[in-house]
Coordinates of C-alpha atoms and ligand atoms in Angstrom, one line a residue:
X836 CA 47.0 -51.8 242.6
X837 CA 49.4 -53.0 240.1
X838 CA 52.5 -53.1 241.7
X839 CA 56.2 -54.2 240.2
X840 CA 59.1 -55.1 242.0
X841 CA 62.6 -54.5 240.4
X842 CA 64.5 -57.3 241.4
X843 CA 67.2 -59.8 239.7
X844 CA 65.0 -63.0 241.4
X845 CA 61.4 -63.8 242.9
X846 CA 63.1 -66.2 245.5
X847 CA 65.3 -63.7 247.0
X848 CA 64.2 -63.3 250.8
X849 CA 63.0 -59.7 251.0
X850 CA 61.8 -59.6 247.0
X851 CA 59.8 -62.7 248.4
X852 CA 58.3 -61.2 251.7
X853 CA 57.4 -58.0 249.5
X854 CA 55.2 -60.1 246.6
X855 CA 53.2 -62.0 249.7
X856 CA 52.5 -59.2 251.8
X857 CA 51.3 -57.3 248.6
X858 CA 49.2 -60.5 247.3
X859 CA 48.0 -60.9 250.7
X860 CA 46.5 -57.0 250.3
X861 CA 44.9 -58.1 247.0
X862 CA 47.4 -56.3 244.6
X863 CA 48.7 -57.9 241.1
X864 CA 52.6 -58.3 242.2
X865 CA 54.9 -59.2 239.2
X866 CA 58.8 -59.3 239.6
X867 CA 60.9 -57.1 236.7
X868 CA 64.3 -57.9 236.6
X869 CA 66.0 -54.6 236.0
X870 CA 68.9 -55.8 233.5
X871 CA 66.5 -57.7 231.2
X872 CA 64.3 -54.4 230.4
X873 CA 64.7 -52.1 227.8
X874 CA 63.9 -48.9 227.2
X875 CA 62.0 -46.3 224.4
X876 CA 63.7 -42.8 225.5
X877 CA 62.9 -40.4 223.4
X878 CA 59.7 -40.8 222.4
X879 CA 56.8 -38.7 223.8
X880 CA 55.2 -41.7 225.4
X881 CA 58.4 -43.2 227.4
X882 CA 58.3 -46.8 227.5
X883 CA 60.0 -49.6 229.0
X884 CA 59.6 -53.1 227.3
X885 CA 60.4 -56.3 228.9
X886 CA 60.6 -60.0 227.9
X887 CA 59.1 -59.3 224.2
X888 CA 56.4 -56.9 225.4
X889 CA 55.7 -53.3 226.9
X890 CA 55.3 -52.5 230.3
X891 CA 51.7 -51.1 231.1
X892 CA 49.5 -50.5 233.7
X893 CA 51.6 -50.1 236.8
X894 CA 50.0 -47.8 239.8
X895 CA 53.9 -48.3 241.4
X896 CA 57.4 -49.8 241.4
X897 CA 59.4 -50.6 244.8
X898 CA 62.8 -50.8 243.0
X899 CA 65.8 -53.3 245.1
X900 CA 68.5 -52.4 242.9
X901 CA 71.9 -54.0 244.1
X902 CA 74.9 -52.1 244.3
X903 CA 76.5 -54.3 241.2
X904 CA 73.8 -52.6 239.3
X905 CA 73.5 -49.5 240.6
X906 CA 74.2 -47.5 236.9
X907 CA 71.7 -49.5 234.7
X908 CA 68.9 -50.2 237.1
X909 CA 68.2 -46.6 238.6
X910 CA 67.8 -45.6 234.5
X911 CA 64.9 -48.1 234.6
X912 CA 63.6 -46.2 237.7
X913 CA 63.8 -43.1 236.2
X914 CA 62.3 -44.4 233.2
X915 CA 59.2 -45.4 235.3
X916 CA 59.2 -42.3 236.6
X917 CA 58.9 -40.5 233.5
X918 CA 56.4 -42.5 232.1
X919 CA 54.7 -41.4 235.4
X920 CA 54.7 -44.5 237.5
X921 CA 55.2 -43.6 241.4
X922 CA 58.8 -45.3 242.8
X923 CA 58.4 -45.6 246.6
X924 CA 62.2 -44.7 246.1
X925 CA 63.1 -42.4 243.5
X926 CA 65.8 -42.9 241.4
X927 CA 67.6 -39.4 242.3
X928 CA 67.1 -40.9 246.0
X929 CA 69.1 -44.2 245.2
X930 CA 72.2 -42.7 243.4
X931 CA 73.4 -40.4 246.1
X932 CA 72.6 -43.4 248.5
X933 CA 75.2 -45.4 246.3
X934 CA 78.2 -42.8 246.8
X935 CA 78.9 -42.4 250.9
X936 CA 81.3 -38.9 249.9
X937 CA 77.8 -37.3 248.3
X938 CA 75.8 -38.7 250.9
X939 CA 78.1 -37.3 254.0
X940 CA 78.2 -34.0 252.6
X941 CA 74.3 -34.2 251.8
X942 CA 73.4 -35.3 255.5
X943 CA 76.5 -32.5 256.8
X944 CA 74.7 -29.8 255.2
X945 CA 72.0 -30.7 257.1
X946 CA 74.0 -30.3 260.4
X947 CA 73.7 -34.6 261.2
X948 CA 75.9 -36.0 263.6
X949 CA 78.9 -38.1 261.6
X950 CA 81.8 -39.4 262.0
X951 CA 84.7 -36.6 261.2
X952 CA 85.4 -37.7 257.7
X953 CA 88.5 -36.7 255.1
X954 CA 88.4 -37.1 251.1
X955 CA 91.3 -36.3 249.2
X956 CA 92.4 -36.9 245.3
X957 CA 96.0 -36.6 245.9
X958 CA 97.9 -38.7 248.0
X959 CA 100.6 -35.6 248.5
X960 CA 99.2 -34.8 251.8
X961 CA 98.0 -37.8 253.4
X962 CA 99.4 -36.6 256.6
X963 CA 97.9 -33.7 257.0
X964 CA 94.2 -35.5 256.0
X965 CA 95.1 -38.5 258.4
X966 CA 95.6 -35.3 261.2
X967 CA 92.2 -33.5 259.9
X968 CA 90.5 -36.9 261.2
X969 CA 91.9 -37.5 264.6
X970 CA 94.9 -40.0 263.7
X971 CA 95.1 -43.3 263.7
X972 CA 93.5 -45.5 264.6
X973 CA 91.2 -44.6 261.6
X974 CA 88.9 -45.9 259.4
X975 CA 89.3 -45.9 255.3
X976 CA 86.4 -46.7 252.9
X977 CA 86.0 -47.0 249.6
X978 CA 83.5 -44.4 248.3
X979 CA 81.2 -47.8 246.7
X980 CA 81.4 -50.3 249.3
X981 CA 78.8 -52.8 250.6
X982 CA 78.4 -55.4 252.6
X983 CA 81.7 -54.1 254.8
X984 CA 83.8 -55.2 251.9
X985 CA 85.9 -52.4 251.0
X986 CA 85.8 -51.1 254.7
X987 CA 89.5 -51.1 256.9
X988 CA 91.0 -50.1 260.3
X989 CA 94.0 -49.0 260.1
X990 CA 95.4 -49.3 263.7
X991 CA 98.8 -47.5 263.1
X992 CA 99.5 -43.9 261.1
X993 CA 101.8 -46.4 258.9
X994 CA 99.5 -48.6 258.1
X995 CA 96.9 -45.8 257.3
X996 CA 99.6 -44.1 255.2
X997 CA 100.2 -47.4 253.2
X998 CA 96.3 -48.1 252.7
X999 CA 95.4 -44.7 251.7
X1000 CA 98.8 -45.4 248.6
X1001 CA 97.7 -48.9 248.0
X1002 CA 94.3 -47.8 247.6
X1003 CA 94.7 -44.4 245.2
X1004 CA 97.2 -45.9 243.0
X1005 CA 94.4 -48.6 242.0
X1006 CA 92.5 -45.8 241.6
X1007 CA 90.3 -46.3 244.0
X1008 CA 88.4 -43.2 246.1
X1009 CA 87.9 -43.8 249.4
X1010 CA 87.3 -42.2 252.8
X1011 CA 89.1 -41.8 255.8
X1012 CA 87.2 -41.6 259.0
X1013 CA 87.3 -40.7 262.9
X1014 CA 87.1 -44.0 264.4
X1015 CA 84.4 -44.7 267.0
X1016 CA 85.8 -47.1 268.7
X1017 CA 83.2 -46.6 272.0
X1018 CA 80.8 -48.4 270.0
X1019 CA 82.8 -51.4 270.5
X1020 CA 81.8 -53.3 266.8
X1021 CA 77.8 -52.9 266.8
X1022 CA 75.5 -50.3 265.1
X1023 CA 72.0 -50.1 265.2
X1024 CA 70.0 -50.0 261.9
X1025 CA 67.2 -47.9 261.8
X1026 CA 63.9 -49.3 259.4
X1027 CA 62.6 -45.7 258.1
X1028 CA 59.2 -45.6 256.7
X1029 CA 58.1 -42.3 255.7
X1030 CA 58.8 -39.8 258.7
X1031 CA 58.5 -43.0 261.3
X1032 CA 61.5 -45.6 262.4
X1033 CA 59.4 -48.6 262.2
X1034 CA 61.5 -51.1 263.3
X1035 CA 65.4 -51.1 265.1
X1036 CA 68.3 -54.0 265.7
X1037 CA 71.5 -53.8 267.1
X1038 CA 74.3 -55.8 265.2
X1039 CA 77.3 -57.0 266.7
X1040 CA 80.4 -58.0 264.8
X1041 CA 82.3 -61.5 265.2
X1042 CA 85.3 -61.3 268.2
X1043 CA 87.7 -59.2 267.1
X1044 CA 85.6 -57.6 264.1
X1045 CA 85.0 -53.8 264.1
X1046 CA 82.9 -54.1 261.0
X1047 CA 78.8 -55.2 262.3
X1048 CA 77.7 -56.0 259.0
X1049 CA 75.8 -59.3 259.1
X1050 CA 77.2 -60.5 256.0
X1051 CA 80.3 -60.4 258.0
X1052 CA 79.1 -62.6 260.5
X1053 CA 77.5 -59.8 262.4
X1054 CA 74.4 -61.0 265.1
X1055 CA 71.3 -58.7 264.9
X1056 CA 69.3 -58.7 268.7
X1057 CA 66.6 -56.2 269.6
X1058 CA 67.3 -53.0 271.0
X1059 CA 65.3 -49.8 272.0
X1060 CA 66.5 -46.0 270.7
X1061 CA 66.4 -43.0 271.7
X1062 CA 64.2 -39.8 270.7
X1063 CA 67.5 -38.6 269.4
X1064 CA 68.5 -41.7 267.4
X1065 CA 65.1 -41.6 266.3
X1066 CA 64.6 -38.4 265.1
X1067 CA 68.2 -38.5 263.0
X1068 CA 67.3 -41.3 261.7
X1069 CA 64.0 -39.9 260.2
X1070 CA 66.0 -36.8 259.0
X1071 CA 68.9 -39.0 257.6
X1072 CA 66.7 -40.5 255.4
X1073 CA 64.3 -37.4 254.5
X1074 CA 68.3 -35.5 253.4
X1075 CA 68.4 -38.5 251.2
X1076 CA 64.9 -38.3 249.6
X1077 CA 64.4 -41.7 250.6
X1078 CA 61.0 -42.8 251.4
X1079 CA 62.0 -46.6 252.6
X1080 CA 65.6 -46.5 254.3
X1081 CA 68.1 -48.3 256.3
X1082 CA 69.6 -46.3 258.2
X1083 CA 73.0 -47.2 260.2
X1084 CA 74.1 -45.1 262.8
X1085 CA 76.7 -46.1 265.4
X1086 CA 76.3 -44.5 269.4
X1087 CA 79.4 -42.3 269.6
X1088 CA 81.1 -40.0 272.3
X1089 CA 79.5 -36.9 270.4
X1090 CA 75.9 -38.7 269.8
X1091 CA 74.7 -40.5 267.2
X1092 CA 76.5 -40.6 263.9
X1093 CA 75.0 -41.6 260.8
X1094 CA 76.9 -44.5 259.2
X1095 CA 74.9 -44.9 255.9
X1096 CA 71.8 -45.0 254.5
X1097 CA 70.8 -47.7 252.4
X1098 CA 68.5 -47.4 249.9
X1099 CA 67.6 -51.5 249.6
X1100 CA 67.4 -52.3 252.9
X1101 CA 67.1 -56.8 253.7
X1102 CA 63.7 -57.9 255.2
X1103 CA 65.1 -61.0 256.5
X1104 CA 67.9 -59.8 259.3
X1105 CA 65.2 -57.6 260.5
X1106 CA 62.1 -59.1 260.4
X1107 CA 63.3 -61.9 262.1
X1108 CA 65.0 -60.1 265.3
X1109 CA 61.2 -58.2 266.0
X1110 CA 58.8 -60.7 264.4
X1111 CA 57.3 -57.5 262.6
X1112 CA 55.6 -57.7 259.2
X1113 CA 58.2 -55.0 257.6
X1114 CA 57.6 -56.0 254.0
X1115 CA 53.2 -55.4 255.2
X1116 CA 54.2 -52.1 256.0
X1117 CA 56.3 -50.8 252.7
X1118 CA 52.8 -52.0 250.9
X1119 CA 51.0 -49.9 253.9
X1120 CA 52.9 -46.9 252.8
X1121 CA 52.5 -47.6 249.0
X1122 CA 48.4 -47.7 249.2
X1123 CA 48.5 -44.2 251.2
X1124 CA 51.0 -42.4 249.6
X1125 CA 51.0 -43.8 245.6
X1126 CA 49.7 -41.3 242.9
X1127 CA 50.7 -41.1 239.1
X1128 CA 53.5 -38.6 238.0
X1129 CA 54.2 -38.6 242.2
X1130 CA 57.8 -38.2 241.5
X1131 CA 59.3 -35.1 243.3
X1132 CA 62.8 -35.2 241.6
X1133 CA 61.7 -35.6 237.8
X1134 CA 64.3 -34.2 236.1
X1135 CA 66.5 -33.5 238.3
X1136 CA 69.0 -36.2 236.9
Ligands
ADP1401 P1 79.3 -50.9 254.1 O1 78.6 -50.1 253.1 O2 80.3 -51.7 253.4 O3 78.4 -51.6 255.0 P2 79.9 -49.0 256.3 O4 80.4 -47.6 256.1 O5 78.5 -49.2 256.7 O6 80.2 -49.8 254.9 O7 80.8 -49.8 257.3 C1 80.7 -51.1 257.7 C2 80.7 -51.3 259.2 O8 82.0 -51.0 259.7 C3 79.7 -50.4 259.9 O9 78.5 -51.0 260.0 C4 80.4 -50.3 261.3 O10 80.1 -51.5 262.1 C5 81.9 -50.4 260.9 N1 82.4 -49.0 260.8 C6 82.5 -48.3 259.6 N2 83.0 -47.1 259.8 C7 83.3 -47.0 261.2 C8 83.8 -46.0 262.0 N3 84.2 -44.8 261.5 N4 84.0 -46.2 263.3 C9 83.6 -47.4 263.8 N5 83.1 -48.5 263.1 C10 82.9 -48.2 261.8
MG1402 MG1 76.9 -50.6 256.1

């Protein structure tokens, strides 16, 4: 197959470990970065052009689009989608991943397990929103955050009154959240692959850290789930439409509750804890499940 990966660099760890284990299966790999292609849109064979010449040929993309360029580089999806190229993550898939308020309300429909979770525009009632969640201590987020950044405890109903102002009159929309303090600064990120959880870690924040992120300073060791964790996970990232997810979900009072689901999951936190082939097994996936014009959301913006 002729597979592309959309990627800003070859050398980045998980770009990397997906162009060998698709070599190794005897594909053509070539790395597209997203922001240098361009795009024919209204013509009745959609095209995307990159570096001086046109795109052609691809059986399928696996898109890593960062969160910096979340707007431009799921267009470039979509634009592989129309021209009928399978995206083992469609774009549809990867926006609502991108906004935490649409993706809590997509996995709530669906009766998942979550923390209790408040959104408000106006800051006129903070009170009663700060009440709807529990109280302090709480947890706010802003609605676009990665890597934890963006991400606060607020220990004290004052200092979740004064975040929640700070916050809004930047503009800023954020969350405010129950929080699940029995899970003592770790989460456990679920690898989903189609409906299977292919691999699990647990990551533990720094002393003193609530946030487990590993770009925090968060350490990722094995650990073993449960048939509940497991099948939320699966369904967590089925809600989503993702096909290949990261799924965080922290072991509360009242279950498992989904933290997020990331659409670009890193290869290199995880592969390393369980010594599995992850990248091996997104190519797997591709081989059995990649057919032209595949995508399920096309036109559905
Ligand atoms: P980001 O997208 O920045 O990673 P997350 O929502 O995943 O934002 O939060 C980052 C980390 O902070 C989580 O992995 C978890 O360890 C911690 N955290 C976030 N929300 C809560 C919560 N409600 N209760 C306890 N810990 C939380
Ligand atoms: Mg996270």
């Amino acid at each position: 197959m002729k597979i592309g990966i959309l990627s800003r660099k070859a050398t980045i760890y998980s770009t990397n470990s997906l162009v060998e284990a698709a070599t190794k299966r005897g594909h053509e790999v070539s790395v597209i970065d997203p922001l240098l292609c361009y795009m024919d849109i209204t013509s009745h064979h959609p095209a995307i052009h990159y570096k001086g010449k046109k795109l052609e040929g691809f059986d399928a993309i696996i898109p890593r689009i960062g969160a910096s360029i979340t707007f431009y580089g799921t267009a470039v999806v979509r634009q592989f989608e129309m021209m009928g190229v399978y995206s083992v993550n469609e774009s549809v898939a990867i926006s609502r991943s991108r906004d935490k308020l649409r993706s809590l309300q997509l996995l709530a429909r669906k009766g998942i397990g979550l923390p209790v979770t408040g959104f408000a525009h106006s800051t006129k009632f903070t009170d009663d929103l700060i009440s709807i969640v529990g109280g302090a201590p709480l947890v706010i987020k802003m609605i676009e955050g990665t890597q934890g950044i963006g991400v606060v405890l607020a220990e004290t109903k004052k200092a979740a009154q004064s975040v929640i102002q700070a916050l809004r009159s930047l503009d800023a929309n954020i969350l405010v959240q129950e929080f699940i303090k029995e899970s003592s600064g770790t989460d456990i990120r679920c690898w989903v692959i189609g409906s299977k959880v292919v691999a699990t870690m647990k990551r533990q924040g720094p002393e003193g850290e609530f946030r487990s992120n590993l770009h925090r300073g968060g350490q990722a060791t094995n650990i073993k789930i449960t048939p509940e964790e497991r099948s939320t996970a699966v369904r967590a990232a089925k809600i989503m439409g993702l096909h290949v997810a990261g799924v965080d979900l922290l072991r509360s009072n009242h279950g498992p509750v989904i933290m997020e689901v990331n659409s670009s999951p890193g290869l290199k936190g995880i592969e390393a804890v369980t010594g599995l082939d992850i990248a091996g097994k997104v190519i797997d996936y591709i081989e059995e499940n990649a057919s032209p014009g595949k995508t399920t959301t096309i036109g559905k913006g």
